GROMACS .gro file of N, CA and C in nm:
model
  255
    1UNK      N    1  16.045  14.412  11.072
    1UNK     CA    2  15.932  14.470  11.003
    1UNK      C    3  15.938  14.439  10.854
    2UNK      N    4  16.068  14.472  10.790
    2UNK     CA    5  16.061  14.435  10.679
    2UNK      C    6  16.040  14.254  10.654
    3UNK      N    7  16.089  14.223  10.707
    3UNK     CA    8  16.069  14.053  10.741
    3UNK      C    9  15.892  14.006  10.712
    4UNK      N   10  15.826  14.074  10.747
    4UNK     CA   11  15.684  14.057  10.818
    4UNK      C   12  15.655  14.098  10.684
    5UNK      N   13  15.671  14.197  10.614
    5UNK     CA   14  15.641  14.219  10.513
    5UNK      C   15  15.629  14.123  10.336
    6UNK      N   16  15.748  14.075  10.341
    6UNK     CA   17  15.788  13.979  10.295
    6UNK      C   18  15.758  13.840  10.282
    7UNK      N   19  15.696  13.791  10.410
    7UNK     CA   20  15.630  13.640  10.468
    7UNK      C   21  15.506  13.702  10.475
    8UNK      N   22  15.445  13.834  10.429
    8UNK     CA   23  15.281  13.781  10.440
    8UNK      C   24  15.224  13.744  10.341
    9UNK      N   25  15.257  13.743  10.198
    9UNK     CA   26  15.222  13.637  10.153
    9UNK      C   27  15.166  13.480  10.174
   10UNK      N   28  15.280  13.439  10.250
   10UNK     CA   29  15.242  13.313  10.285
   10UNK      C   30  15.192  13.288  10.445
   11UNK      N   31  15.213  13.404  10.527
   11UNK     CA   32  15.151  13.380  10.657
   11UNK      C   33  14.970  13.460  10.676
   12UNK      N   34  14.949  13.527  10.570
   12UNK     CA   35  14.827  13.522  10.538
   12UNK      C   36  14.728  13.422  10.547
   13UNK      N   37  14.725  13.348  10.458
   13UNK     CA   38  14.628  13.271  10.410
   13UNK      C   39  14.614  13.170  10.584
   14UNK      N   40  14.754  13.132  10.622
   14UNK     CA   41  14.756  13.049  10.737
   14UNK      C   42  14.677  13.126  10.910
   15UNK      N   43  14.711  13.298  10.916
   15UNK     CA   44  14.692  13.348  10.975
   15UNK      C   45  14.477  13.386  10.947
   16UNK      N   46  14.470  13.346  10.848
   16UNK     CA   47  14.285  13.358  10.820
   16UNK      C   48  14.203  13.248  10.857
   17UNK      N   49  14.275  13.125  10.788
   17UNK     CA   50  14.208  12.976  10.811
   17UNK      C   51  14.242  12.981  11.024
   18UNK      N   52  14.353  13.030  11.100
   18UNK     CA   53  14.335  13.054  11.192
   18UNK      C   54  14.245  13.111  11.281
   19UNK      N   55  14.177  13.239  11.216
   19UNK     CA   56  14.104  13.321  11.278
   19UNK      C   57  13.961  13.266  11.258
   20UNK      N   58  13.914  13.198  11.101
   20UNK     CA   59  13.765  13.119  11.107
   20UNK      C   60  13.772  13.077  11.202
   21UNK      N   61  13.893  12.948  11.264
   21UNK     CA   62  13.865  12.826  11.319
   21UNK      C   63  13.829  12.854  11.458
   22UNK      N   64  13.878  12.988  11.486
   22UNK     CA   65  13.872  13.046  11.604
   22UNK      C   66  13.738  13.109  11.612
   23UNK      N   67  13.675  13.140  11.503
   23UNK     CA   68  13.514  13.174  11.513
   23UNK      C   69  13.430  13.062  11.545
   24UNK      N   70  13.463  13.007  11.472
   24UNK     CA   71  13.423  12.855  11.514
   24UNK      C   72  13.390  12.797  11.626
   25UNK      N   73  13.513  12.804  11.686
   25UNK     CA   74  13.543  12.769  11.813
   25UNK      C   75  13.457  12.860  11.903
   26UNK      N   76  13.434  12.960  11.908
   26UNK     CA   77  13.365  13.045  11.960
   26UNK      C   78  13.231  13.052  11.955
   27UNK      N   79  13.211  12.992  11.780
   27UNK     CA   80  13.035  12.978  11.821
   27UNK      C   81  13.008  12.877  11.876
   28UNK      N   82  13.074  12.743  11.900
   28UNK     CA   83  13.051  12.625  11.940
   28UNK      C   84  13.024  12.668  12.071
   29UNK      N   85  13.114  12.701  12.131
   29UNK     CA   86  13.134  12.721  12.266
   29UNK      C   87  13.051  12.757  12.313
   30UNK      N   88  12.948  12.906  12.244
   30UNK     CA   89  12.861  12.965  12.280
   30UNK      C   90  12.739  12.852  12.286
   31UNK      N   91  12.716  12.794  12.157
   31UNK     CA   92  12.610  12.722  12.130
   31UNK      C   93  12.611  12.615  12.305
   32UNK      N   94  12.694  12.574  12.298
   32UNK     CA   95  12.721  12.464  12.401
   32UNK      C   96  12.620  12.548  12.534
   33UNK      N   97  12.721  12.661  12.568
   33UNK     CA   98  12.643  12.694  12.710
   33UNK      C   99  12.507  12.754  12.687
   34UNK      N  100  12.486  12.778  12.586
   34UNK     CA  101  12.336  12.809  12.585
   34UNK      C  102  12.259  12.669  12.625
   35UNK      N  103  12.306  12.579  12.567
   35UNK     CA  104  12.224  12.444  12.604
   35UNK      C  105  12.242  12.400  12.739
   36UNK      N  106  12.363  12.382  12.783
   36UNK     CA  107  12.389  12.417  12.882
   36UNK      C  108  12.246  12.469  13.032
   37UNK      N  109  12.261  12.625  13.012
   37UNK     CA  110  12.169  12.707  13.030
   37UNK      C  111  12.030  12.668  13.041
   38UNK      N  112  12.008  12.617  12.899
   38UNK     CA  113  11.880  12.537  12.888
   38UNK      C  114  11.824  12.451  12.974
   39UNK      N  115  11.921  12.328  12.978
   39UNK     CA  116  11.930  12.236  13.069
   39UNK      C  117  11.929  12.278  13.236
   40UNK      N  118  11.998  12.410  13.264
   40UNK     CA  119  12.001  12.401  13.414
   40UNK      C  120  11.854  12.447  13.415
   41UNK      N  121  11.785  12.544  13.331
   41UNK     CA  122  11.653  12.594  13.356
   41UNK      C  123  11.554  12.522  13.358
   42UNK      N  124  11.575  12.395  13.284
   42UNK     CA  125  11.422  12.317  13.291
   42UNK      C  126  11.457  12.269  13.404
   43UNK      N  127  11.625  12.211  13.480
   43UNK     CA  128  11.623  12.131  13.611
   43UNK      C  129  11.512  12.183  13.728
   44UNK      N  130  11.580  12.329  13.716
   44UNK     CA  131  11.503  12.445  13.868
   44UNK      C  132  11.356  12.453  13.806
   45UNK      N  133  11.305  12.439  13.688
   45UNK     CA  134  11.138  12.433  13.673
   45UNK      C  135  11.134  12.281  13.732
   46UNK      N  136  11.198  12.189  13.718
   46UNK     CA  137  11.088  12.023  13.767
   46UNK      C  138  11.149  12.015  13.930
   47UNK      N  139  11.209  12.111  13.992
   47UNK     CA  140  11.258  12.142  14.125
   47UNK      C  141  11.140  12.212  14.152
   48UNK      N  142  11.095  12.317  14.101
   48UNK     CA  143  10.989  12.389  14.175
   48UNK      C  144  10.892  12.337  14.150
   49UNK      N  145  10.839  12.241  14.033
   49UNK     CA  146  10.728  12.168  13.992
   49UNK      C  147  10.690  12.070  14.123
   50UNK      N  148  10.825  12.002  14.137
   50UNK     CA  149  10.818  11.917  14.245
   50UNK      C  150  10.813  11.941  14.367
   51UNK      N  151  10.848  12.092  14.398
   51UNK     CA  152  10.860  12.111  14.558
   51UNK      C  153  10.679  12.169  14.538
   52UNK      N  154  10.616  12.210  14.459
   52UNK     CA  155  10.474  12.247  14.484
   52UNK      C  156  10.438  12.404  14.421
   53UNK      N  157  10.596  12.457  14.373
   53UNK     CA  158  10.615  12.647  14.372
   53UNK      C  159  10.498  12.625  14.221
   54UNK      N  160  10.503  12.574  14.101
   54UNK     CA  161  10.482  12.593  14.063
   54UNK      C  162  10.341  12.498  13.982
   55UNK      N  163  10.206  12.601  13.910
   55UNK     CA  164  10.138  12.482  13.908
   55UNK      C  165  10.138  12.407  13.729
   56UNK      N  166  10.103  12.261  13.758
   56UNK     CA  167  10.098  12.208  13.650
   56UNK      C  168  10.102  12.245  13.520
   57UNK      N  169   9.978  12.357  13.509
   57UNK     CA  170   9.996  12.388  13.337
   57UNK      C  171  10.086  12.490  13.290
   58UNK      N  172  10.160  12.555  13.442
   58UNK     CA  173  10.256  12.701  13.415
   58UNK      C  174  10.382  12.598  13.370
   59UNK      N  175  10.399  12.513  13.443
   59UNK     CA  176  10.541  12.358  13.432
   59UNK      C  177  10.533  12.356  13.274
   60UNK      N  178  10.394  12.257  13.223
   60UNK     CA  179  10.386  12.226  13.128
   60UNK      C  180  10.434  12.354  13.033
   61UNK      N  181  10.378  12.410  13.023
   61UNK     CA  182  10.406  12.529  12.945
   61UNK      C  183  10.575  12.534  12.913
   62UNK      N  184  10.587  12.581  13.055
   62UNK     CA  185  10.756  12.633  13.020
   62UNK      C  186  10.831  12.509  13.016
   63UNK      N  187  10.794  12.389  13.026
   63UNK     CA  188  10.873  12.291  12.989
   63UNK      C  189  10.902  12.248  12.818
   64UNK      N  190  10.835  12.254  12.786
   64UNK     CA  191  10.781  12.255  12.596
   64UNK      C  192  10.826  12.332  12.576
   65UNK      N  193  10.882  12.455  12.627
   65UNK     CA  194  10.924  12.631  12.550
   65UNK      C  195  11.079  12.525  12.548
   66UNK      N  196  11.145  12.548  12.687
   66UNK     CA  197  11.245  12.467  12.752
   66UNK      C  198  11.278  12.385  12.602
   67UNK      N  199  11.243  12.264  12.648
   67UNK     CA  200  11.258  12.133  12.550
   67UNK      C  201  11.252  12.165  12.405
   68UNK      N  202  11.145  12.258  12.334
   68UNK     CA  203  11.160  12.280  12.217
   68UNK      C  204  11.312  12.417  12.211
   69UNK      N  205  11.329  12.448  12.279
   69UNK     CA  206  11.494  12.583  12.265
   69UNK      C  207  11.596  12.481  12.221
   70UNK      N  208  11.592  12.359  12.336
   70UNK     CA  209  11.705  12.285  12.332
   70UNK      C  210  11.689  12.181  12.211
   71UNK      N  211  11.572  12.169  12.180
   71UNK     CA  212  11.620  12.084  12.072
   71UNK      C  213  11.650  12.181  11.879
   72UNK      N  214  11.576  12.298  11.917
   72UNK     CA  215  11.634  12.352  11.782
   72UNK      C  216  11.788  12.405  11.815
   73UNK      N  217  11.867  12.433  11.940
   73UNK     CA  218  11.986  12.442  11.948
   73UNK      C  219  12.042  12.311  11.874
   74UNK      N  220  12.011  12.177  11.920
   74UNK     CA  221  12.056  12.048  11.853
   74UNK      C  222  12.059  12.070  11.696
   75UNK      N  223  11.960  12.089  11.654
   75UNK     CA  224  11.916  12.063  11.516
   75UNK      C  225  12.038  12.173  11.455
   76UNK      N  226  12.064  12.268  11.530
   76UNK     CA  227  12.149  12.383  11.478
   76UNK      C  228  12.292  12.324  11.445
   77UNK      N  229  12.331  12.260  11.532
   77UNK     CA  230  12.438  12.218  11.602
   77UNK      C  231  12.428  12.048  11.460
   78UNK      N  232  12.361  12.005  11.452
   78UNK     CA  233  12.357  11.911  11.358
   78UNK      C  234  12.379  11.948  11.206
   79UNK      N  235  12.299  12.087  11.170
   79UNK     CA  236  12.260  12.116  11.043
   79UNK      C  237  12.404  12.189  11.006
   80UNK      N  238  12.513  12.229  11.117
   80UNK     CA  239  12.668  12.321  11.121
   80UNK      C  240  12.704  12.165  11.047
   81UNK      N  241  12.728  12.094  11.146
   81UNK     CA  242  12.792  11.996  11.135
   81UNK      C  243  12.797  11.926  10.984
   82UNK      N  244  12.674  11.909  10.962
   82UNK     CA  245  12.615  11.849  10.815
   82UNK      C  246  12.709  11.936  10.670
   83UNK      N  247  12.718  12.107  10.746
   83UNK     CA  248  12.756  12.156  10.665
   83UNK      C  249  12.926  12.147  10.636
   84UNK      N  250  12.987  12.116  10.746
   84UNK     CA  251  13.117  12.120  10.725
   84UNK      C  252  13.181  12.005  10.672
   85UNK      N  253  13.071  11.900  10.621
   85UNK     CA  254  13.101  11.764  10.593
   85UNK      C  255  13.155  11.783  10.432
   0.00000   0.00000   0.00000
């Protein structure tokens, strides 16, 4: 204990830059399966588009909602990136 006391000085700073990277890691992750997500949902809309369940302009519709989610996830995922440069 006293030990611990002594080294946090220097196991601080190492033990913080740890825990961002680990936020990090965590939002990525998240970001990922949301797209993910995205992707399986427009599959089962052009599955039901195609089996007949659903009609044309309800497709259209939720395909554009679909497609525009996943691409401001991208842009998100670009504009992180941009930032850590």
């Amino acid at each position: 204990m006293f030990l611990d006391l002594l080294l946090t000085p220097i196991t601080a700073p190492i033990s913080g830059i740890a825990w961002v990277g680990n936020k990090v890691l965590e939002q990525a992750n998240a970001a990922l399966d949301d797209k993910e997500n995205l992707s399986k949902q427009l599959l089962s809309l052009q599955l039901a588009f195609d089996m007949g369940e659903v009609p044309e302009e309800e497709f259209e519709i939720q395909e554009e909602e679909l497609l525009l989610a996943i691409q401001a996830l991208e842009d998100e995922a670009r504009a992180a990136e941009q930032e850590l440069e």
